[in-house]
mmCIF file of C-alpha atoms in Angstrom:
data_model
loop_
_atom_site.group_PDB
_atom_site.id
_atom_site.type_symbol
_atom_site.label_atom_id
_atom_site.label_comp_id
_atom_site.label_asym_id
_atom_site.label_seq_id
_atom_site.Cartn_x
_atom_site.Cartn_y
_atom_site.Cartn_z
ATOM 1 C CA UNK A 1 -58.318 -66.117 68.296
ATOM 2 C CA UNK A 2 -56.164 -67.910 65.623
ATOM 3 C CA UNK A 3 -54.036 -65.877 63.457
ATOM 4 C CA UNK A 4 -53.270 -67.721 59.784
ATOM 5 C CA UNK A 5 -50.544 -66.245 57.554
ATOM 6 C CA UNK A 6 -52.139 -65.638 54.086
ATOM 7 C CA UNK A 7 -52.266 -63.418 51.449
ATOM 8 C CA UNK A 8 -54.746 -60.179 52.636
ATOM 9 C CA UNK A 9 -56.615 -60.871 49.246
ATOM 10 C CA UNK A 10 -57.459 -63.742 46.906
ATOM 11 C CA UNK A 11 -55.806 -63.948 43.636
ATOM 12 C CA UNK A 12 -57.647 -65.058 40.612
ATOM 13 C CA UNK A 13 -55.976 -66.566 37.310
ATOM 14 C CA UNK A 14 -56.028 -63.522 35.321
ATOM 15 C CA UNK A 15 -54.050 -61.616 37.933
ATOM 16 C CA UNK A 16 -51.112 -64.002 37.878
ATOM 17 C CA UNK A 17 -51.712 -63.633 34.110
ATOM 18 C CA UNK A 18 -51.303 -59.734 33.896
ATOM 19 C CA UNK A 19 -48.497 -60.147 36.722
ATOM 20 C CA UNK A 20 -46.523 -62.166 34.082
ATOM 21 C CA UNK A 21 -47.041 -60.602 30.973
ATOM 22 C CA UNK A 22 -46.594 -57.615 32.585
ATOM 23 C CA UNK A 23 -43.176 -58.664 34.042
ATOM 24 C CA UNK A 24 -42.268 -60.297 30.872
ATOM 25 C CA UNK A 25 -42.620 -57.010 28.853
ATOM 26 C CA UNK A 26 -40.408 -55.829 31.905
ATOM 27 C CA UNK A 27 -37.256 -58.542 31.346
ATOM 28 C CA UNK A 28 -37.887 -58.455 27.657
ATOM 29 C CA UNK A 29 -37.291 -54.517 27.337
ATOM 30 C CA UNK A 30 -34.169 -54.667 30.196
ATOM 31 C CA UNK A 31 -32.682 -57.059 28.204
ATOM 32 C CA UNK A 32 -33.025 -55.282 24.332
ATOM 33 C CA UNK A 33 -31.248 -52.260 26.095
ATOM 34 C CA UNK A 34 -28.415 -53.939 27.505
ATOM 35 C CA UNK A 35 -28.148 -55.768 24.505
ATOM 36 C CA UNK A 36 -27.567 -52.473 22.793
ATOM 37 C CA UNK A 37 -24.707 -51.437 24.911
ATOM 38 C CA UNK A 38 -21.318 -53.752 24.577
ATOM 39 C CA UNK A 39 -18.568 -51.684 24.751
ATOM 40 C CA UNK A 40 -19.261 -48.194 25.982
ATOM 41 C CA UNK A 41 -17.724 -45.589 24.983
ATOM 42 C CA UNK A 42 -20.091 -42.443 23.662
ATOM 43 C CA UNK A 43 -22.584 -40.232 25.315
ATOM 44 C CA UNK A 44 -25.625 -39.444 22.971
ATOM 45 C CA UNK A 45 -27.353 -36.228 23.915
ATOM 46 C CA UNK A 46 -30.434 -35.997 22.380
ATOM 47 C CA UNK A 47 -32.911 -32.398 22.539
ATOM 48 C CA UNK A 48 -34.594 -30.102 20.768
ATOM 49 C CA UNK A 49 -32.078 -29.229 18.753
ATOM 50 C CA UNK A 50 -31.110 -31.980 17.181
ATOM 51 C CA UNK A 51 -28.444 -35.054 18.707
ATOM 52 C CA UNK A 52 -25.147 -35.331 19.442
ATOM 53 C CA UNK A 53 -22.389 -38.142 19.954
ATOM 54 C CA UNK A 54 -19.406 -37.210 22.719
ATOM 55 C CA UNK A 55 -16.702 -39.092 23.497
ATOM 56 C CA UNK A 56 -17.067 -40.265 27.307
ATOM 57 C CA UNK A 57 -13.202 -40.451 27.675
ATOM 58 C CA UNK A 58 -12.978 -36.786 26.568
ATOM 59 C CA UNK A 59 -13.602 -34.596 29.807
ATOM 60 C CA UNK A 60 -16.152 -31.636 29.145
ATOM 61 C CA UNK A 61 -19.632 -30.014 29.988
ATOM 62 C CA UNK A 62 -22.186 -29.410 27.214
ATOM 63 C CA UNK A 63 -24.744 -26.503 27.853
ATOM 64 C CA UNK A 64 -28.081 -27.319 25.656
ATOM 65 C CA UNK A 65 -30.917 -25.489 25.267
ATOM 66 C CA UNK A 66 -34.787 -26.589 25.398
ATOM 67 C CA UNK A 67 -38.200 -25.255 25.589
ATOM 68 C CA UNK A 68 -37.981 -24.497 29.593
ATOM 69 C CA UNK A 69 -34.144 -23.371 29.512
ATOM 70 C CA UNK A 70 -30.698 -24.752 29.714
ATOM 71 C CA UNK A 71 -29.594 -27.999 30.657
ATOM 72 C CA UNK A 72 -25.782 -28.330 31.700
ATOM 73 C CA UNK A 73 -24.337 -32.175 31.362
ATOM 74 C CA UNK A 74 -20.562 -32.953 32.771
ATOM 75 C CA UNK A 75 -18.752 -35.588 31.276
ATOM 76 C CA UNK A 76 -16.350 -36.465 33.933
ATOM 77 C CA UNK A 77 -13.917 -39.463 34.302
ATOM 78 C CA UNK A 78 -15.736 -41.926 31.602
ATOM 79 C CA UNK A 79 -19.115 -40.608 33.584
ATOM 80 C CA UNK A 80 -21.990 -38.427 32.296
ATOM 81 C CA UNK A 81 -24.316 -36.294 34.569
ATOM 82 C CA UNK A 82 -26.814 -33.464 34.719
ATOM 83 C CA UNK A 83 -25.523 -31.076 37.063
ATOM 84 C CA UNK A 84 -27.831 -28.485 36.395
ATOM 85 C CA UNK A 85 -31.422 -27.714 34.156
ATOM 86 C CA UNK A 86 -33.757 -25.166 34.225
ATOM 87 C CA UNK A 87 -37.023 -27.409 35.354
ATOM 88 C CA UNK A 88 -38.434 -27.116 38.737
ATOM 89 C CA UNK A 89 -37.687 -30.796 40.176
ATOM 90 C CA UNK A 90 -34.290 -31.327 38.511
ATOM 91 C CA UNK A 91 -34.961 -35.215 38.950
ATOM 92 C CA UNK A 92 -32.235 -35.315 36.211
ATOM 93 C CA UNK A 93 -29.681 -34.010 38.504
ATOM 94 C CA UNK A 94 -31.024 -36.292 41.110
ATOM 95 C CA UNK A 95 -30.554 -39.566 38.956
ATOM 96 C CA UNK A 96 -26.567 -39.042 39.535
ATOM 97 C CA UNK A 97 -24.096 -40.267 36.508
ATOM 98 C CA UNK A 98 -24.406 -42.167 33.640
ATOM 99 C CA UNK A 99 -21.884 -44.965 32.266
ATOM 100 C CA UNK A 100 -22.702 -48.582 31.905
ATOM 101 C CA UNK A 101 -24.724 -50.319 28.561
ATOM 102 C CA UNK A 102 -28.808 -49.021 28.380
ATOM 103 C CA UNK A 103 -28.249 -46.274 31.045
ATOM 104 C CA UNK A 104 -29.924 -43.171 30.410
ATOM 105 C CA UNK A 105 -30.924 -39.788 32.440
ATOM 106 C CA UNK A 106 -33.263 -37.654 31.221
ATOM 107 C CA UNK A 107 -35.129 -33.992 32.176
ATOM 108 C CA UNK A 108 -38.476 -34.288 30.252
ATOM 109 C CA UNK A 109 -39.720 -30.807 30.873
ATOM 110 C CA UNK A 110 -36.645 -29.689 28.800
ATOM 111 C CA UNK A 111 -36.926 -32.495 26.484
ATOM 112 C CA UNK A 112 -32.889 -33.593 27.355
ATOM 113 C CA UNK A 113 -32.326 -37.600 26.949
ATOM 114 C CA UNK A 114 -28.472 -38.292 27.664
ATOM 115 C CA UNK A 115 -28.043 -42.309 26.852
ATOM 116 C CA UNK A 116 -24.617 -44.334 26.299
ATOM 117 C CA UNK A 117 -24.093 -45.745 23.105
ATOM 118 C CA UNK A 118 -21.629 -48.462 22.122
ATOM 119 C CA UNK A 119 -18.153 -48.628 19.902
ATOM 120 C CA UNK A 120 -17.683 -49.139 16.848
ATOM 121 C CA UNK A 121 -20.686 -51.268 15.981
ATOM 122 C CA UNK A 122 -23.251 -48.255 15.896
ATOM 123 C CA UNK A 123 -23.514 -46.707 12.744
ATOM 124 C CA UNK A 124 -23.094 -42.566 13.645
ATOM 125 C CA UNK A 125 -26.127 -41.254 12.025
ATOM 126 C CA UNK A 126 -26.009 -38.182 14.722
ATOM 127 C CA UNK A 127 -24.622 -34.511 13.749
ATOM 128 C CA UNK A 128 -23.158 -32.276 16.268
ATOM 129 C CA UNK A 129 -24.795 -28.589 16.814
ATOM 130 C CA UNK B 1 -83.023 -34.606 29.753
ATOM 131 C CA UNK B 2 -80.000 -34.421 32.381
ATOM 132 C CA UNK B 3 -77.156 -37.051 31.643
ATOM 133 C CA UNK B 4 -77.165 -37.997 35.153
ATOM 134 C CA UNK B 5 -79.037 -37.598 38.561
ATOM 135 C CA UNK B 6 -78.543 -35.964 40.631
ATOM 136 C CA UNK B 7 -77.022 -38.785 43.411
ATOM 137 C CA UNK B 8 -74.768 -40.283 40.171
ATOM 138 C CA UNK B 9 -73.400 -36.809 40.277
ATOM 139 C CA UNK B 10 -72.668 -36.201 43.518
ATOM 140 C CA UNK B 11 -70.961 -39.992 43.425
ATOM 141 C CA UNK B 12 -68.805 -38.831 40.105
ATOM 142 C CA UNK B 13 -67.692 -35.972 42.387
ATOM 143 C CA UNK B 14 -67.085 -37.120 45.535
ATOM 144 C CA UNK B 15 -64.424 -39.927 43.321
ATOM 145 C CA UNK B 16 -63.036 -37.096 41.476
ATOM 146 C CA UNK B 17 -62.584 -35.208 44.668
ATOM 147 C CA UNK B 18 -61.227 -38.122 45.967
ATOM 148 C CA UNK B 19 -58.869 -38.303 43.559
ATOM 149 C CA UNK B 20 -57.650 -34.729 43.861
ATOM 150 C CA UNK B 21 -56.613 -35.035 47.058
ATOM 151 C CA UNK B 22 -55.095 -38.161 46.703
ATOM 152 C CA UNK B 23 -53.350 -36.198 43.900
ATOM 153 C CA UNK B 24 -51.822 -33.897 46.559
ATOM 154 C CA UNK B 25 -50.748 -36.620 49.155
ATOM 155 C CA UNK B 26 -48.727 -37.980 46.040
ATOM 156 C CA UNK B 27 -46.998 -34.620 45.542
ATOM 157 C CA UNK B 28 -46.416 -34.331 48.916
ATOM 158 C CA UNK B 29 -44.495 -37.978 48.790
ATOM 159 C CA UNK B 30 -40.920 -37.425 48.060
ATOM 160 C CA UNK B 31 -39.382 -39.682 45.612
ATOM 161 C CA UNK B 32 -36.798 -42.389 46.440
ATOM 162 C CA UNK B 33 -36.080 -43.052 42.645
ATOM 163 C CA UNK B 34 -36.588 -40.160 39.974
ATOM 164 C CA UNK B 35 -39.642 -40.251 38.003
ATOM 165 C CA UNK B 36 -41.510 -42.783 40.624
ATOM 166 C CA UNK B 37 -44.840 -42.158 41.517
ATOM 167 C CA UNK B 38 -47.181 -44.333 42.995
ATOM 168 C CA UNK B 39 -50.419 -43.516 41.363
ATOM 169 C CA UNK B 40 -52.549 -43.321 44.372
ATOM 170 C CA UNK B 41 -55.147 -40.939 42.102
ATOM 171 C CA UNK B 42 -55.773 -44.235 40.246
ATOM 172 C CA UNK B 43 -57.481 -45.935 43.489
ATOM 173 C CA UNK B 44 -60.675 -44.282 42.992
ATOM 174 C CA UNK B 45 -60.716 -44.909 39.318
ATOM 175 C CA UNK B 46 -60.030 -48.305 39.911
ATOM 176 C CA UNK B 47 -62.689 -48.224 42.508
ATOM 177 C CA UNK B 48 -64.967 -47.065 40.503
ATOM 178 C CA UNK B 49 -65.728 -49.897 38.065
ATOM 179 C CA UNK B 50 -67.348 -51.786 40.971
ATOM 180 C CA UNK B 51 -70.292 -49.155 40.196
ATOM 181 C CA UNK B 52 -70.681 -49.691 36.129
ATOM 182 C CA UNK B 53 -73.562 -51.735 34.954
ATOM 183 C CA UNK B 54 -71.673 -55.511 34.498
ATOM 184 C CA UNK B 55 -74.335 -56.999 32.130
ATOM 185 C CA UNK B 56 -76.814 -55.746 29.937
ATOM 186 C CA UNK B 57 -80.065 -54.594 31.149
ATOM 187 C CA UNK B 58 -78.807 -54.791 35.018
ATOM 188 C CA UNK B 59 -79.136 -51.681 37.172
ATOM 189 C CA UNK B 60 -76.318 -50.116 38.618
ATOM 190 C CA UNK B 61 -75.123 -47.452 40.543
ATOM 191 C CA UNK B 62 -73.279 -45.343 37.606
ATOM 192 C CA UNK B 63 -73.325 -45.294 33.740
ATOM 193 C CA UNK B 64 -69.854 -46.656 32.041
ATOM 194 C CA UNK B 65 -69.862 -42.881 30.638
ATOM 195 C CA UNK B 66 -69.345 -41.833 34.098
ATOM 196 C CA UNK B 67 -65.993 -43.804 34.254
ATOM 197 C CA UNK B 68 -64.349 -42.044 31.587
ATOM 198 C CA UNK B 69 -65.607 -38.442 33.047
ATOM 199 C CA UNK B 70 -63.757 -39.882 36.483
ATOM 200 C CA UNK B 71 -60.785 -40.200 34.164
ATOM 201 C CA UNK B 72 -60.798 -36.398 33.022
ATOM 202 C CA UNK B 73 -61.026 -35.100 36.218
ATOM 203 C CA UNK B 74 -58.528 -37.247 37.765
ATOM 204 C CA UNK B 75 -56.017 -35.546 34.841
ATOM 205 C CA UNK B 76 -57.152 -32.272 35.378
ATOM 206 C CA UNK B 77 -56.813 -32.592 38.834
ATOM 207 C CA UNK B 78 -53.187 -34.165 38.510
ATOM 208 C CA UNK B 79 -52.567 -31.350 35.726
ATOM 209 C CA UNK B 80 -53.360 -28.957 38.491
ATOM 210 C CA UNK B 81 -51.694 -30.154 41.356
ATOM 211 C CA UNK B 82 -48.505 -31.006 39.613
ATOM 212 C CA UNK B 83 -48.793 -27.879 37.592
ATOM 213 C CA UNK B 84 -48.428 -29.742 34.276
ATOM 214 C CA UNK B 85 -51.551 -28.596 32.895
ATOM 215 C CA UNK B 86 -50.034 -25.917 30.087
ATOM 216 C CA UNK B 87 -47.304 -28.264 29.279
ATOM 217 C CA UNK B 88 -47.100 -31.739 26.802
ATOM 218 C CA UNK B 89 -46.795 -33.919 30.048
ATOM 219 C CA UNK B 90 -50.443 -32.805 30.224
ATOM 220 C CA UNK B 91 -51.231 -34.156 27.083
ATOM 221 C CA UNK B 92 -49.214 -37.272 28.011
ATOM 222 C CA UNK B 93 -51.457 -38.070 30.832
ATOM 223 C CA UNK B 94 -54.718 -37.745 29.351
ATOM 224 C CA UNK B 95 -53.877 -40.041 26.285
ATOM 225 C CA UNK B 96 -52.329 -41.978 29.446
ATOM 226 C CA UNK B 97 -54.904 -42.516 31.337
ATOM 227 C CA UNK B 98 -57.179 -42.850 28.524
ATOM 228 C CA UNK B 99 -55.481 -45.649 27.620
ATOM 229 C CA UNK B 100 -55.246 -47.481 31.054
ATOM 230 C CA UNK B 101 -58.955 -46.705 31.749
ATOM 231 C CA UNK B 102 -60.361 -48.443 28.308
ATOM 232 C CA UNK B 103 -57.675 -51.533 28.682
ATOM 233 C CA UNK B 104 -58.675 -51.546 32.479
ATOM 234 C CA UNK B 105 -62.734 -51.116 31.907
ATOM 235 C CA UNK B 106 -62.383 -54.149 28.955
ATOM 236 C CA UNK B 107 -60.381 -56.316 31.850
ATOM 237 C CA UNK B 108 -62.960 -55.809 34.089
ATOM 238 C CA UNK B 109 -65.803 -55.926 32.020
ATOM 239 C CA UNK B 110 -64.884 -59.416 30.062
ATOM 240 C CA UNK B 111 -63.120 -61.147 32.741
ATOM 241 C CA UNK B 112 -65.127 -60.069 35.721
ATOM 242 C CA UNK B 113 -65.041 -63.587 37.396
ATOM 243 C CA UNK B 114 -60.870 -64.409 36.941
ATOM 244 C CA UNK B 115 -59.554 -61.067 37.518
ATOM 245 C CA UNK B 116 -59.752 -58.843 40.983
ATOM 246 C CA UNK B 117 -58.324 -55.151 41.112
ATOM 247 C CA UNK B 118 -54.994 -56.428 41.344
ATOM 248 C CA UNK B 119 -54.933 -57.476 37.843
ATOM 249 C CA UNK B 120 -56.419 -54.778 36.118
ATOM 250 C CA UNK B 121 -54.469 -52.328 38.179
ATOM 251 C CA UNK B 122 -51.315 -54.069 37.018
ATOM 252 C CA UNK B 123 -52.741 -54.200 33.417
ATOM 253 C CA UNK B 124 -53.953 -50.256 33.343
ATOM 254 C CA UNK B 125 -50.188 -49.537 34.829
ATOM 255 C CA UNK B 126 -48.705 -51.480 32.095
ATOM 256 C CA UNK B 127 -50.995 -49.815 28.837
ATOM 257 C CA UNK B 128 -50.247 -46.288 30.550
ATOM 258 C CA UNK B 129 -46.238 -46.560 30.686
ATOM 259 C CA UNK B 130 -46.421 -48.177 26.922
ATOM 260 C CA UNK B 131 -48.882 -45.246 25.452
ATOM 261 C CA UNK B 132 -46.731 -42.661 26.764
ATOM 262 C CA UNK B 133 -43.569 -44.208 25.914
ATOM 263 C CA UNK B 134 -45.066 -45.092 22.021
ATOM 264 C CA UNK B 135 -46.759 -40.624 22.402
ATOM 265 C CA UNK B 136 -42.570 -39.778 23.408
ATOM 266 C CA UNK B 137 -41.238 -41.799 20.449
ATOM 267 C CA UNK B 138 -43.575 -40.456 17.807
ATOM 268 C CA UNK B 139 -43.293 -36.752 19.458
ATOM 269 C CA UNK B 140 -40.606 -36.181 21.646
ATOM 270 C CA UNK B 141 -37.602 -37.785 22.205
ATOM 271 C CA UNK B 142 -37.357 -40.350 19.332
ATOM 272 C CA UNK B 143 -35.896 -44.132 19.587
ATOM 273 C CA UNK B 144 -34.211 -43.111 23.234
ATOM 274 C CA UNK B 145 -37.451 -43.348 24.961
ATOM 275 C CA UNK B 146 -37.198 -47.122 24.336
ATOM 276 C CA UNK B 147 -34.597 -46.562 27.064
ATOM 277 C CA UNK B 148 -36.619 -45.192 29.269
ATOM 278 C CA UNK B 149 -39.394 -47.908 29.231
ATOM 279 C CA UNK B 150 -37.824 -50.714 31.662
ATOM 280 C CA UNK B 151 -37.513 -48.277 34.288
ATOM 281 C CA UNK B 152 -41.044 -47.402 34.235
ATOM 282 C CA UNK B 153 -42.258 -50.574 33.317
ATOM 283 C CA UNK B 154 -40.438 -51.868 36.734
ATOM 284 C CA UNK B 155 -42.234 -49.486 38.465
ATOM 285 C CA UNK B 156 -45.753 -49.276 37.141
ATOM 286 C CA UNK B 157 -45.406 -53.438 38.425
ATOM 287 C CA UNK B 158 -44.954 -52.774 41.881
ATOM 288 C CA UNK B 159 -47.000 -50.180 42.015
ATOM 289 C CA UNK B 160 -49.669 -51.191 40.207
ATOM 290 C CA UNK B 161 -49.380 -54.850 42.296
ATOM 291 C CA UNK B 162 -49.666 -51.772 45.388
ATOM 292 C CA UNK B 163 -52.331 -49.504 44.441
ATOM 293 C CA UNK B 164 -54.259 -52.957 43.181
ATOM 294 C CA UNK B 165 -54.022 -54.942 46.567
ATOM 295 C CA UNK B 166 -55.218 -51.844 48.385
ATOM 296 C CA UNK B 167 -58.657 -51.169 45.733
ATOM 297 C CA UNK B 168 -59.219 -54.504 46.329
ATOM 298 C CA UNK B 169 -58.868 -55.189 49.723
ATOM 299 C CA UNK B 170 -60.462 -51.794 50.202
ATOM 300 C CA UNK B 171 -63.699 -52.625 48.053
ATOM 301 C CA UNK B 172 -63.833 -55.747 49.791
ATOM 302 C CA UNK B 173 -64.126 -54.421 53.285
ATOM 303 C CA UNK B 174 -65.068 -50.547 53.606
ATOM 304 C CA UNK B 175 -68.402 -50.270 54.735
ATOM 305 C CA UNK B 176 -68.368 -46.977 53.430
ATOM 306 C CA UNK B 177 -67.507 -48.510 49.545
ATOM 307 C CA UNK B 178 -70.570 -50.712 50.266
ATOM 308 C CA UNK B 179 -72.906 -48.037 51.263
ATOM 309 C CA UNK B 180 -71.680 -46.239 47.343
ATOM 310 C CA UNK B 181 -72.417 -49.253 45.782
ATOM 311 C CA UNK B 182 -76.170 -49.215 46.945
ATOM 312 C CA UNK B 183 -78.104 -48.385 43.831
ATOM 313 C CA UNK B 184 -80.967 -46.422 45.934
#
């Protein structure tokens, strides 16, 4: 019995095709977030009720409400976190802290997105509840 | 006049049936990364193109309208099982899948010869993360959601490369896949 190394399948051109386009979306995306970042220094908390800037060097916990309950956010130490919402998985708590350019956590059954925004370059087009 | 016989419905439901319990092993999975699912309920979707009439006037083992009823009951069946059925995320996946299955049927349908499973499974992944991101944006969250989109973008690659390999190697060498695909 020989055994050959090789792929368990045979590729055809349009695979390597999807593969890369698929990919490139991927890179392309990655990099128009980090793009958007620079200089951290706000937390954007975006639900239901409207949006809302924080500083991340001010240290507080924001309580917001959405269609499944409350979602609790900590802004610790320059970090930002879930550390508690209403939904049954609570993958937001799960994803840990937020800090660095295009980083985001979010609980979609409570419609929550936290996401850092940069300086002074943003224009502030959010209000505060 | 019935829309299909009685063997092309016992096929639709032994897929969608299929699917419904691959639905469950996937809940059953935990996660390593939030929001990462490996969309084993696709498989027999994907699968099931290998049954759809490939040219006109050729016989074959399902109509393409059977396809898109896999489709439904692979959401309801996710909708069930991940008890998202009364919520948006419901309507999220059907305009979802929706999405992947027409881009997926079109791959497979036009470029039969230079594509295999892999491809399309990669392509359905990719139209399914960008028609829920575009449903979030419009609905939802607003701009943010463009956020969200590498993450699952990342993912929906690997494991749409995953779920694709496996359909693939799977309709390739099950004798029970060959044995669907009779036509009598």
């Amino acid at each position: 019995m020989d055994y050959e190394m090789k792929l368990p399948i045979t590729l055809k051109p349009f695979d390597w095709a999807a593969f890369i386009l698929s990919l490139a979306i991927f890179i392309a995306f990655t990099l128009f977030g980090w793009k958007q970042g620079g200089n951290i220094t706000y937390l954007l908390i975006e639900s239901q009720d409207g949006s809302a800037l924080y500083a991340l060097s001010e240290d507080r916990t924001v309580t917001v409400k959405g269609p499944v309950g409350e979602s609790i956010i900590q802004i610790s130490e320059g970090e930002a976190s879930f550390i508690y919402s209403d939904c049954a998985d609570e993958l937001c708590v799960q994803s840990g802290a937020i800090s660095g350019p295009g980083e985001w956590a979010a609980c979609l059954p409570n419609r929550v997105i936290i996401s850092t925004r940069g300086g002074e370059s943003e224009v502030l087009d959010a209000h505060v509840f | 006049m019935p829309m299909f016989s009685e063997k092309q419905i016992n096929r639709i439901a032994m897929l969608g049936a299929l699917s419904l319990f691959l639905s469950t092993v996937e809940y059953l999975f935990p996660r390593p990364i939030p929001f990462m699912r490996l969309g084993l309920a696709n498989i027999p979707v994907i699968l099931c193109l290998d049954l759809l009439p490939s040219e006109k006037g050729r016989e074959s083992v399902l109509p393409t309208l059977a396809y898109f009823l896999l489709i439904l009951l692979k959401v309801l069946g996710q909708g069930i099982i991940n008890g998202t059925m009364a919520s948006y995320v419901f309507l999220f996946s059907l305009a979802g899948s929706f999405a992947s299955g027409v881009m997926m049927y079109l791959a497979w349908r036009f470029l039969k010869r230079n594509i295999t499973f892999v491809g399309i499974s990669i392509l359905g992944a990719l139209i399914s993360n960008m028609a829920q991101i575009i449903l979030s944006i419009a609905f939802i969250f607003g701009s943010t959601a463009w956020r969200i989109l590498p993450l699952f973008l990342g993912i929906g690659l690997v494991s749409g490369c995953i779920m694709g390999i496996f359909a693939q190697r799977f309709s390739e060498k099950s004798l029970w896949w060959n044995k669907m695909r009779d036509i009598k």
